[in-house]
């Protein structure tokens, strides 16, 4: 994908909808981490929002994962946080309602990871079941990076791409 953007976290989940990373007006906004998530990406589920833009901007490429061939061939990415390069592996893509509890409530997903992962398994358009099973077996080891953007199908739907990662000790 062409997704290579900084991620910010505002005081609420609307602050960066129409602001760039410097706080100036921008129709495209900025990719931002849900305010209920830990900014060091140590929660079980870290939810990042971004606008679905044309020409591969922001999260415009997430819809590419809705094609089986693309999903199968494009599995690896990198999450960069201060002092760490964290490999991520895409394991699920889904289209859900913007009102979906499990996807848009990272605290519930953290507190009830087994139910959350069962939901992911049942609602995914495509899923790498082997990786999902590993996450289910060891939720204390794995973290989920949830990428959310507006869907091109219906206004109230969202395209969701989920990737797994492990944190290593920085010591």
Short mmCIF file of N, CA, C and O in Angstrom, two decimals, residues 34-157:
data_model
loop_
_atom_site.label_atom_id
_atom_site.label_comp_id
_atom_site.label_asym_id
_atom_site.label_seq_id
_atom_site.Cartn_x
_atom_site.Cartn_y
_atom_site.Cartn_z
N UNK A 34 -7.28 6.16 18.52
CA UNK A 34 -8.42 6.35 19.40
C UNK A 34 -7.93 6.83 20.77
O UNK A 34 -6.92 6.34 21.28
N UNK A 35 -8.66 7.77 21.35
CA UNK A 35 -8.22 8.37 22.63
C UNK A 35 -8.22 7.37 23.77
O UNK A 35 -7.55 7.59 24.78
N UNK A 36 -8.94 6.27 23.64
CA UNK A 36 -8.97 5.26 24.71
C UNK A 36 -7.79 4.30 24.63
O UNK A 36 -7.62 3.45 25.50
N UNK A 37 -6.97 4.42 23.60
CA UNK A 37 -5.82 3.54 23.40
C UNK A 37 -4.56 4.16 23.99
O UNK A 37 -4.41 5.38 24.05
N UNK A 38 -3.63 3.29 24.35
CA UNK A 38 -2.35 3.73 24.90
C UNK A 38 -1.44 4.16 23.76
O UNK A 38 -1.21 3.38 22.82
N UNK A 39 -0.90 5.34 23.85
CA UNK A 39 -0.10 5.90 22.76
C UNK A 39 1.20 5.14 22.50
O UNK A 39 1.85 5.36 21.48
N UNK A 40 1.59 4.25 23.39
CA UNK A 40 2.80 3.46 23.14
C UNK A 40 2.48 2.11 22.48
O UNK A 40 3.34 1.24 22.36
N UNK A 41 1.22 1.93 22.09
CA UNK A 41 0.76 0.74 21.37
C UNK A 41 0.95 -0.54 22.16
O UNK A 41 1.26 -1.59 21.61
N UNK A 42 0.74 -0.47 23.48
CA UNK A 42 0.88 -1.65 24.33
C UNK A 42 -0.46 -2.27 24.73
O UNK A 42 -0.48 -3.30 25.38
N UNK A 43 -1.58 -1.64 24.34
CA UNK A 43 -2.88 -2.27 24.61
C UNK A 43 -3.05 -3.47 23.70
O UNK A 43 -2.39 -3.60 22.68
N UNK A 44 -3.99 -4.35 24.06
CA UNK A 44 -4.26 -5.50 23.20
C UNK A 44 -4.74 -5.04 21.83
O UNK A 44 -4.32 -5.56 20.80
N UNK A 45 -5.64 -4.06 21.81
CA UNK A 45 -6.21 -3.58 20.56
C UNK A 45 -5.96 -2.08 20.42
O UNK A 45 -6.40 -1.30 21.26
N UNK A 46 -5.26 -1.70 19.38
CA UNK A 46 -4.97 -0.29 19.10
C UNK A 46 -5.72 0.10 17.84
O UNK A 46 -5.51 -0.47 16.78
N UNK A 47 -6.63 1.07 17.96
CA UNK A 47 -7.52 1.45 16.89
C UNK A 47 -7.08 2.77 16.26
O UNK A 47 -7.01 3.80 16.94
N UNK A 48 -6.78 2.74 14.96
CA UNK A 48 -6.34 3.92 14.22
C UNK A 48 -7.37 4.24 13.14
O UNK A 48 -7.76 3.36 12.37
N UNK A 49 -7.80 5.50 13.11
CA UNK A 49 -8.78 5.96 12.13
C UNK A 49 -8.08 6.80 11.06
O UNK A 49 -7.11 7.50 11.35
N UNK A 50 -8.63 6.76 9.86
CA UNK A 50 -8.14 7.62 8.79
C UNK A 50 -9.18 7.76 7.70
O UNK A 50 -9.98 6.85 7.46
N UNK A 51 -9.18 8.90 7.04
CA UNK A 51 -10.12 9.12 5.95
C UNK A 51 -9.77 8.23 4.76
O UNK A 51 -8.62 7.92 4.50
N UNK A 52 -10.81 7.83 4.02
CA UNK A 52 -10.65 7.07 2.78
C UNK A 52 -10.52 8.09 1.66
O UNK A 52 -11.49 8.71 1.26
N UNK A 53 -9.31 8.30 1.17
CA UNK A 53 -9.03 9.32 0.17
C UNK A 53 -8.65 8.67 -1.16
O UNK A 53 -8.15 7.55 -1.20
N UNK A 54 -8.88 9.41 -2.24
CA UNK A 54 -8.48 8.95 -3.57
C UNK A 54 -6.96 9.02 -3.73
O UNK A 54 -6.26 9.61 -2.91
N UNK A 55 -6.47 8.43 -4.81
CA UNK A 55 -5.06 8.46 -5.20
C UNK A 55 -4.12 7.94 -4.09
O UNK A 55 -3.07 8.49 -3.85
N UNK A 56 -4.59 6.89 -3.39
CA UNK A 56 -3.75 6.21 -2.39
C UNK A 56 -3.41 7.08 -1.19
O UNK A 56 -2.44 6.79 -0.49
N UNK A 57 -4.17 8.12 -0.94
CA UNK A 57 -3.90 8.99 0.20
C UNK A 57 -4.55 8.44 1.47
O UNK A 57 -5.58 7.77 1.41
N UNK A 58 -3.97 8.75 2.59
CA UNK A 58 -4.45 8.34 3.91
C UNK A 58 -4.74 6.83 3.90
O UNK A 58 -3.86 6.06 3.62
N UNK A 59 -5.99 6.43 4.22
CA UNK A 59 -6.35 5.01 4.24
C UNK A 59 -7.10 4.60 2.97
O UNK A 59 -7.85 3.63 2.97
N UNK A 60 -6.89 5.31 1.89
CA UNK A 60 -7.55 4.98 0.63
C UNK A 60 -7.23 3.60 0.10
O UNK A 60 -8.00 3.02 -0.65
N UNK A 61 -6.10 3.05 0.50
CA UNK A 61 -5.70 1.72 0.02
C UNK A 61 -6.29 0.56 0.82
O UNK A 61 -6.14 -0.59 0.41
N UNK A 62 -6.96 0.83 1.92
CA UNK A 62 -7.48 -0.29 2.70
C UNK A 62 -8.48 -1.13 1.92
O UNK A 62 -8.56 -2.34 2.11
N UNK A 63 -9.25 -0.49 1.04
CA UNK A 63 -10.21 -1.25 0.22
C UNK A 63 -9.53 -2.28 -0.68
O UNK A 63 -10.16 -3.25 -1.09
N UNK A 64 -8.25 -2.10 -0.97
CA UNK A 64 -7.54 -3.09 -1.78
C UNK A 64 -7.56 -4.46 -1.13
O UNK A 64 -7.55 -5.49 -1.81
N UNK A 65 -7.61 -4.49 0.21
CA UNK A 65 -7.62 -5.76 0.94
C UNK A 65 -8.92 -6.53 0.76
O UNK A 65 -9.00 -7.71 1.10
N UNK A 66 -9.94 -5.89 0.22
CA UNK A 66 -11.20 -6.58 -0.03
C UNK A 66 -11.14 -7.48 -1.26
O UNK A 66 -12.07 -8.25 -1.52
N UNK A 67 -10.04 -7.41 -1.99
CA UNK A 67 -9.79 -8.33 -3.11
C UNK A 67 -8.91 -9.47 -2.60
O UNK A 67 -7.85 -9.23 -2.03
N UNK A 68 -9.37 -10.69 -2.79
CA UNK A 68 -8.69 -11.87 -2.25
C UNK A 68 -7.22 -11.95 -2.65
O UNK A 68 -6.35 -12.22 -1.82
N UNK A 69 -6.92 -11.68 -3.91
CA UNK A 69 -5.55 -11.76 -4.38
C UNK A 69 -4.65 -10.76 -3.65
O UNK A 69 -3.54 -11.10 -3.24
N UNK A 70 -5.14 -9.54 -3.46
CA UNK A 70 -4.36 -8.53 -2.75
C UNK A 70 -4.18 -8.94 -1.29
O UNK A 70 -3.07 -8.86 -0.75
N UNK A 71 -5.25 -9.39 -0.65
CA UNK A 71 -5.18 -9.83 0.74
C UNK A 71 -4.14 -10.94 0.91
O UNK A 71 -3.34 -10.92 1.84
N UNK A 72 -4.14 -11.88 -0.01
CA UNK A 72 -3.21 -13.01 0.08
C UNK A 72 -1.76 -12.60 -0.11
O UNK A 72 -0.86 -13.18 0.50
N UNK A 73 -1.51 -11.62 -0.96
CA UNK A 73 -0.14 -11.26 -1.31
C UNK A 73 0.47 -10.14 -0.46
O UNK A 73 1.69 -10.00 -0.44
N UNK A 74 -0.34 -9.36 0.22
CA UNK A 74 0.16 -8.20 0.95
C UNK A 74 -0.10 -8.36 2.44
O UNK A 74 -1.11 -7.89 2.96
N UNK A 75 0.82 -9.05 3.09
CA UNK A 75 0.61 -9.42 4.49
C UNK A 75 1.45 -8.62 5.47
O UNK A 75 1.07 -8.50 6.63
N UNK A 76 2.58 -8.12 5.03
CA UNK A 76 3.55 -7.55 5.98
C UNK A 76 3.59 -6.03 5.93
O UNK A 76 3.48 -5.42 4.88
N UNK A 77 3.78 -5.46 7.11
CA UNK A 77 3.94 -4.02 7.23
C UNK A 77 4.85 -3.70 8.40
O UNK A 77 5.40 -4.61 9.04
N UNK A 78 4.98 -2.41 8.68
CA UNK A 78 5.86 -1.98 9.76
C UNK A 78 5.18 -0.85 10.51
O UNK A 78 4.72 0.12 9.91
N UNK A 79 5.13 -0.98 11.82
CA UNK A 79 4.66 0.07 12.71
C UNK A 79 5.88 0.71 13.35
O UNK A 79 6.67 0.01 13.99
N UNK A 80 6.04 2.00 13.14
CA UNK A 80 7.18 2.70 13.71
C UNK A 80 6.71 3.55 14.88
O UNK A 80 5.87 4.43 14.71
N UNK A 81 7.23 3.26 16.06
CA UNK A 81 6.99 4.09 17.22
C UNK A 81 8.36 4.49 17.76
O UNK A 81 9.37 3.84 17.43
N UNK A 82 8.46 5.55 18.54
CA UNK A 82 9.79 6.00 18.99
C UNK A 82 10.63 4.86 19.56
O UNK A 82 10.21 4.16 20.48
N UNK A 83 11.77 4.65 18.94
CA UNK A 83 12.71 3.64 19.40
C UNK A 83 12.43 2.22 18.94
O UNK A 83 13.16 1.31 19.29
N UNK A 84 11.37 2.01 18.16
CA UNK A 84 11.04 0.64 17.74
C UNK A 84 10.51 0.59 16.31
O UNK A 84 9.78 1.48 15.88
N UNK A 85 10.89 -0.45 15.61
CA UNK A 85 10.29 -0.83 14.33
C UNK A 85 9.61 -2.16 14.60
O UNK A 85 10.26 -3.15 14.88
N UNK A 86 8.28 -2.16 14.51
CA UNK A 86 7.52 -3.34 14.88
C UNK A 86 6.88 -3.95 13.64
O UNK A 86 6.02 -3.34 13.01
N UNK A 87 7.30 -5.17 13.27
CA UNK A 87 6.66 -5.85 12.14
C UNK A 87 5.20 -6.18 12.47
O UNK A 87 4.89 -6.59 13.59
N UNK A 88 4.32 -5.97 11.50
CA UNK A 88 2.91 -6.31 11.65
C UNK A 88 2.52 -7.25 10.51
O UNK A 88 3.07 -7.17 9.41
N UNK A 89 1.57 -8.13 10.79
CA UNK A 89 1.08 -9.07 9.80
C UNK A 89 -0.43 -8.94 9.70
O UNK A 89 -1.14 -9.15 10.68
N UNK A 90 -0.90 -8.60 8.52
CA UNK A 90 -2.34 -8.47 8.29
C UNK A 90 -2.98 -9.85 8.38
O UNK A 90 -2.50 -10.80 7.77
N UNK A 91 -4.07 -9.94 9.17
CA UNK A 91 -4.73 -11.24 9.31
C UNK A 91 -6.23 -11.19 9.05
O UNK A 91 -6.88 -12.24 9.00
N UNK A 92 -6.80 -10.01 8.87
CA UNK A 92 -8.24 -9.95 8.65
C UNK A 92 -8.61 -8.68 7.91
O UNK A 92 -7.97 -7.63 8.07
N UNK A 93 -9.67 -8.78 7.12
CA UNK A 93 -10.31 -7.60 6.53
C UNK A 93 -11.81 -7.82 6.65
O UNK A 93 -12.30 -8.95 6.50
N UNK A 94 -12.52 -6.76 6.97
CA UNK A 94 -13.97 -6.85 7.11
C UNK A 94 -14.61 -5.51 6.77
O UNK A 94 -13.93 -4.48 6.77
N UNK A 95 -15.87 -5.55 6.47
CA UNK A 95 -16.68 -4.35 6.31
C UNK A 95 -17.76 -4.44 7.38
O UNK A 95 -18.50 -5.41 7.43
N UNK A 96 -17.79 -3.43 8.25
CA UNK A 96 -18.72 -3.44 9.39
C UNK A 96 -19.48 -2.12 9.48
O UNK A 96 -19.06 -1.11 8.92
N UNK A 97 -20.56 -2.14 10.23
CA UNK A 97 -21.31 -0.92 10.52
C UNK A 97 -20.47 0.00 11.40
O UNK A 97 -19.72 -0.47 12.27
N UNK A 98 -20.61 1.29 11.19
CA UNK A 98 -19.88 2.25 12.02
C UNK A 98 -20.34 2.20 13.47
O UNK A 98 -19.71 2.79 14.35
N UNK A 99 -21.42 1.50 13.73
CA UNK A 99 -21.93 1.37 15.10
C UNK A 99 -21.48 0.06 15.76
O UNK A 99 -21.92 -0.26 16.86
N UNK A 100 -20.63 -0.70 15.10
CA UNK A 100 -20.21 -1.98 15.63
C UNK A 100 -19.44 -1.87 16.93
O UNK A 100 -18.41 -1.22 17.00
N UNK A 101 -19.96 -2.51 17.98
CA UNK A 101 -19.36 -2.40 19.30
C UNK A 101 -17.93 -2.95 19.35
O UNK A 101 -17.04 -2.30 19.85
N UNK A 102 -17.72 -4.13 18.83
CA UNK A 102 -16.43 -4.77 19.02
C UNK A 102 -15.30 -4.02 18.33
O UNK A 102 -14.21 -3.89 18.89
N UNK A 103 -15.52 -3.53 17.15
CA UNK A 103 -14.44 -2.87 16.43
C UNK A 103 -14.17 -1.48 16.98
O UNK A 103 -13.03 -1.07 17.11
N UNK A 104 -15.21 -0.76 17.33
CA UNK A 104 -15.04 0.64 17.71
C UNK A 104 -15.04 0.88 19.21
O UNK A 104 -15.20 2.01 19.66
N UNK A 105 -14.86 -0.16 19.99
CA UNK A 105 -14.69 -0.04 21.43
C UNK A 105 -13.44 -0.81 21.83
O UNK A 105 -13.51 -1.98 22.21
N UNK A 106 -12.27 -0.16 21.71
CA UNK A 106 -11.03 -0.89 22.00
C UNK A 106 -10.93 -1.35 23.44
O UNK A 106 -10.26 -2.34 23.73
N UNK A 107 -11.61 -0.69 24.36
CA UNK A 107 -11.58 -1.12 25.76
C UNK A 107 -12.31 -2.46 25.91
O UNK A 107 -11.81 -3.37 26.58
N UNK A 108 -13.47 -2.59 25.28
CA UNK A 108 -14.19 -3.87 25.33
C UNK A 108 -13.36 -4.98 24.71
O UNK A 108 -13.31 -6.10 25.24
N UNK A 109 -12.70 -4.69 23.59
CA UNK A 109 -11.85 -5.70 22.96
C UNK A 109 -10.70 -6.10 23.88
O UNK A 109 -10.33 -7.28 23.95
N UNK A 110 -10.13 -5.13 24.60
CA UNK A 110 -9.06 -5.43 25.55
C UNK A 110 -9.55 -6.30 26.70
O UNK A 110 -8.89 -7.24 27.11
N UNK A 111 -10.73 -5.96 27.21
CA UNK A 111 -11.26 -6.66 28.39
C UNK A 111 -11.83 -8.04 28.05
O UNK A 111 -11.84 -8.92 28.90
N UNK A 112 -12.33 -8.21 26.83
CA UNK A 112 -12.95 -9.47 26.44
C UNK A 112 -12.34 -9.94 25.12
O UNK A 112 -13.04 -10.11 24.11
N UNK A 113 -11.03 -10.18 25.13
CA UNK A 113 -10.32 -10.49 23.89
C UNK A 113 -10.85 -11.75 23.20
O UNK A 113 -10.92 -11.81 21.98
N UNK A 114 -11.25 -12.76 23.95
CA UNK A 114 -11.74 -14.00 23.33
C UNK A 114 -13.02 -13.74 22.53
O UNK A 114 -13.14 -14.18 21.39
N UNK A 115 -13.96 -13.01 23.11
CA UNK A 115 -15.21 -12.69 22.40
C UNK A 115 -14.94 -11.79 21.20
O UNK A 115 -15.53 -11.97 20.14
N UNK A 116 -14.04 -10.85 21.38
CA UNK A 116 -13.66 -9.95 20.28
C UNK A 116 -13.07 -10.76 19.12
O UNK A 116 -13.45 -10.58 17.97
N UNK A 117 -12.16 -11.67 19.41
CA UNK A 117 -11.52 -12.47 18.36
C UNK A 117 -12.51 -13.44 17.71
O UNK A 117 -12.42 -13.70 16.51
N UNK A 118 -13.48 -13.95 18.48
CA UNK A 118 -14.54 -14.77 17.88
C UNK A 118 -15.34 -13.94 16.89
O UNK A 118 -15.67 -14.40 15.80
N UNK A 119 -15.65 -12.70 17.26
CA UNK A 119 -16.37 -11.79 16.36
C UNK A 119 -15.56 -11.56 15.08
O UNK A 119 -16.10 -11.65 13.98
N UNK A 120 -14.27 -11.29 15.23
CA UNK A 120 -13.40 -11.07 14.07
C UNK A 120 -13.44 -12.29 13.16
O UNK A 120 -13.60 -12.17 11.95
N UNK A 121 -13.31 -13.47 13.74
CA UNK A 121 -13.33 -14.70 12.93
C UNK A 121 -14.62 -14.90 12.18
O UNK A 121 -14.63 -15.34 11.03
N UNK A 122 -15.74 -14.54 12.80
CA UNK A 122 -17.03 -14.77 12.16
C UNK A 122 -17.42 -13.69 11.16
O UNK A 122 -18.17 -13.94 10.23
N UNK A 123 -16.90 -12.48 11.32
CA UNK A 123 -17.32 -11.36 10.48
C UNK A 123 -16.32 -10.98 9.38
O UNK A 123 -16.62 -10.14 8.54
N UNK A 124 -15.17 -11.59 9.37
CA UNK A 124 -14.15 -11.23 8.39
C UNK A 124 -14.55 -11.68 6.99
O UNK A 124 -15.09 -12.77 6.80
N UNK A 125 -14.26 -10.84 6.02
CA UNK A 125 -14.42 -11.24 4.62
C UNK A 125 -13.33 -12.24 4.29
O UNK A 125 -13.58 -13.26 3.66
N UNK A 126 -12.11 -11.93 4.70
CA UNK A 126 -10.97 -12.85 4.58
C UNK A 126 -10.24 -12.82 5.91
O UNK A 126 -10.11 -11.79 6.54
N UNK A 127 -9.75 -13.99 6.30
CA UNK A 127 -9.02 -14.10 7.56
C UNK A 127 -7.94 -15.15 7.43
O UNK A 127 -8.13 -16.17 6.75
N UNK A 128 -6.83 -14.90 8.03
CA UNK A 128 -5.76 -15.90 8.14
C UNK A 128 -6.02 -16.65 9.45
O UNK A 128 -5.61 -16.21 10.53
N UNK A 129 -6.73 -17.76 9.34
CA UNK A 129 -7.19 -18.49 10.51
C UNK A 129 -6.04 -18.97 11.39
O UNK A 129 -6.16 -18.99 12.62
N UNK A 130 -4.91 -19.33 10.77
CA UNK A 130 -3.77 -19.80 11.56
C UNK A 130 -3.26 -18.71 12.50
O UNK A 130 -2.98 -18.96 13.67
N UNK A 131 -3.17 -17.48 12.01
CA UNK A 131 -2.71 -16.37 12.86
C UNK A 131 -3.78 -16.00 13.88
O UNK A 131 -3.47 -15.74 15.04
N UNK A 132 -5.03 -15.99 13.48
CA UNK A 132 -6.11 -15.70 14.42
C UNK A 132 -6.08 -16.72 15.56
O UNK A 132 -6.23 -16.35 16.74
N UNK A 133 -5.86 -17.99 15.25
CA UNK A 133 -5.79 -19.03 16.29
C UNK A 133 -4.62 -18.79 17.24
O UNK A 133 -4.74 -19.01 18.45
N UNK A 134 -3.48 -18.34 16.71
CA UNK A 134 -2.33 -18.03 17.57
C UNK A 134 -2.65 -16.89 18.53
O UNK A 134 -2.29 -16.93 19.70
N UNK A 135 -3.31 -15.86 18.02
CA UNK A 135 -3.69 -14.71 18.86
C UNK A 135 -4.67 -15.16 19.94
O UNK A 135 -4.55 -14.77 21.10
N UNK A 136 -5.63 -16.00 19.57
CA UNK A 136 -6.60 -16.52 20.54
C UNK A 136 -5.90 -17.32 21.64
O UNK A 136 -6.26 -17.24 22.81
N UNK A 137 -4.90 -18.11 21.24
CA UNK A 137 -4.21 -18.97 22.20
C UNK A 137 -3.30 -18.17 23.14
O UNK A 137 -3.09 -18.58 24.28
N UNK A 138 -2.76 -17.05 22.65
CA UNK A 138 -1.82 -16.27 23.46
C UNK A 138 -2.12 -14.76 23.36
O UNK A 138 -1.30 -14.00 22.86
N UNK A 139 -3.28 -14.33 23.85
CA UNK A 139 -3.62 -12.91 23.73
C UNK A 139 -2.69 -12.00 24.52
O UNK A 139 -2.60 -10.80 24.22
N UNK A 140 -1.99 -12.55 25.50
CA UNK A 140 -1.03 -11.74 26.25
C UNK A 140 0.25 -11.48 25.46
O UNK A 140 1.01 -10.57 25.75
N UNK A 141 0.49 -12.26 24.44
CA UNK A 141 1.68 -12.14 23.60
C UNK A 141 1.47 -11.22 22.40
O UNK A 141 2.37 -10.50 21.99
N UNK A 142 0.27 -11.28 21.82
CA UNK A 142 -0.01 -10.56 20.59
C UNK A 142 -0.82 -9.29 20.84
O UNK A 142 -1.58 -9.21 21.81
N UNK A 143 -0.67 -8.35 19.94
CA UNK A 143 -1.46 -7.12 19.94
C UNK A 143 -2.11 -7.00 18.57
O UNK A 143 -1.61 -7.54 17.59
N UNK A 144 -3.22 -6.27 18.52
CA UNK A 144 -3.95 -6.09 17.27
C UNK A 144 -3.94 -4.61 16.90
O UNK A 144 -4.32 -3.76 17.70
N UNK A 145 -3.50 -4.33 15.70
CA UNK A 145 -3.56 -2.99 15.14
C UNK A 145 -4.78 -2.96 14.22
O UNK A 145 -4.83 -3.68 13.22
N UNK A 146 -5.76 -2.15 14.59
CA UNK A 146 -7.01 -2.06 13.84
C UNK A 146 -7.00 -0.76 13.04
O UNK A 146 -6.89 0.32 13.61
N UNK A 147 -7.09 -0.88 11.73
CA UNK A 147 -7.10 0.28 10.84
C UNK A 147 -8.51 0.44 10.31
O UNK A 147 -9.07 -0.50 9.73
N UNK A 148 -9.09 1.63 10.47
CA UNK A 148 -10.48 1.86 10.11
C UNK A 148 -10.62 3.05 9.17
O UNK A 148 -10.03 4.11 9.41
N UNK A 149 -11.43 2.86 8.13
CA UNK A 149 -11.74 3.95 7.20
C UNK A 149 -13.15 3.79 6.67
O UNK A 149 -13.74 2.71 6.77
N UNK A 150 -13.69 4.85 6.12
CA UNK A 150 -15.01 4.77 5.50
C UNK A 150 -14.97 3.77 4.36
O UNK A 150 -13.99 3.67 3.63
N UNK A 151 -16.06 3.04 4.22
CA UNK A 151 -16.16 2.05 3.16
C UNK A 151 -16.70 2.69 1.90
O UNK A 151 -17.47 3.65 1.96
N UNK A 152 -16.33 2.15 0.78
CA UNK A 152 -16.88 2.64 -0.48
C UNK A 152 -18.23 2.00 -0.79
O UNK A 152 -18.82 2.27 -1.81
N UNK A 153 -18.73 1.15 0.11
CA UNK A 153 -20.00 0.46 -0.11
C UNK A 153 -21.21 1.27 0.36
O UNK A 153 -22.10 1.55 -0.40
N UNK A 154 -21.26 1.62 1.62
CA UNK A 154 -22.35 2.41 2.19
C UNK A 154 -21.77 3.45 3.13
O UNK A 154 -20.75 3.20 3.78
N UNK A 155 -22.43 4.59 3.27
CA UNK A 155 -21.92 5.67 4.11
C UNK A 155 -21.67 5.24 5.54
O UNK A 155 -20.71 5.68 6.16
N UNK A 156 -22.52 4.39 6.09
CA UNK A 156 -22.37 4.03 7.49
C UNK A 156 -21.41 2.85 7.71
O UNK A 156 -21.13 2.49 8.84
N UNK A 157 -20.90 2.26 6.65
CA UNK A 157 -19.99 1.13 6.79
C UNK A 157 -18.54 1.59 6.86
O UNK A 157 -18.18 2.66 6.36
#
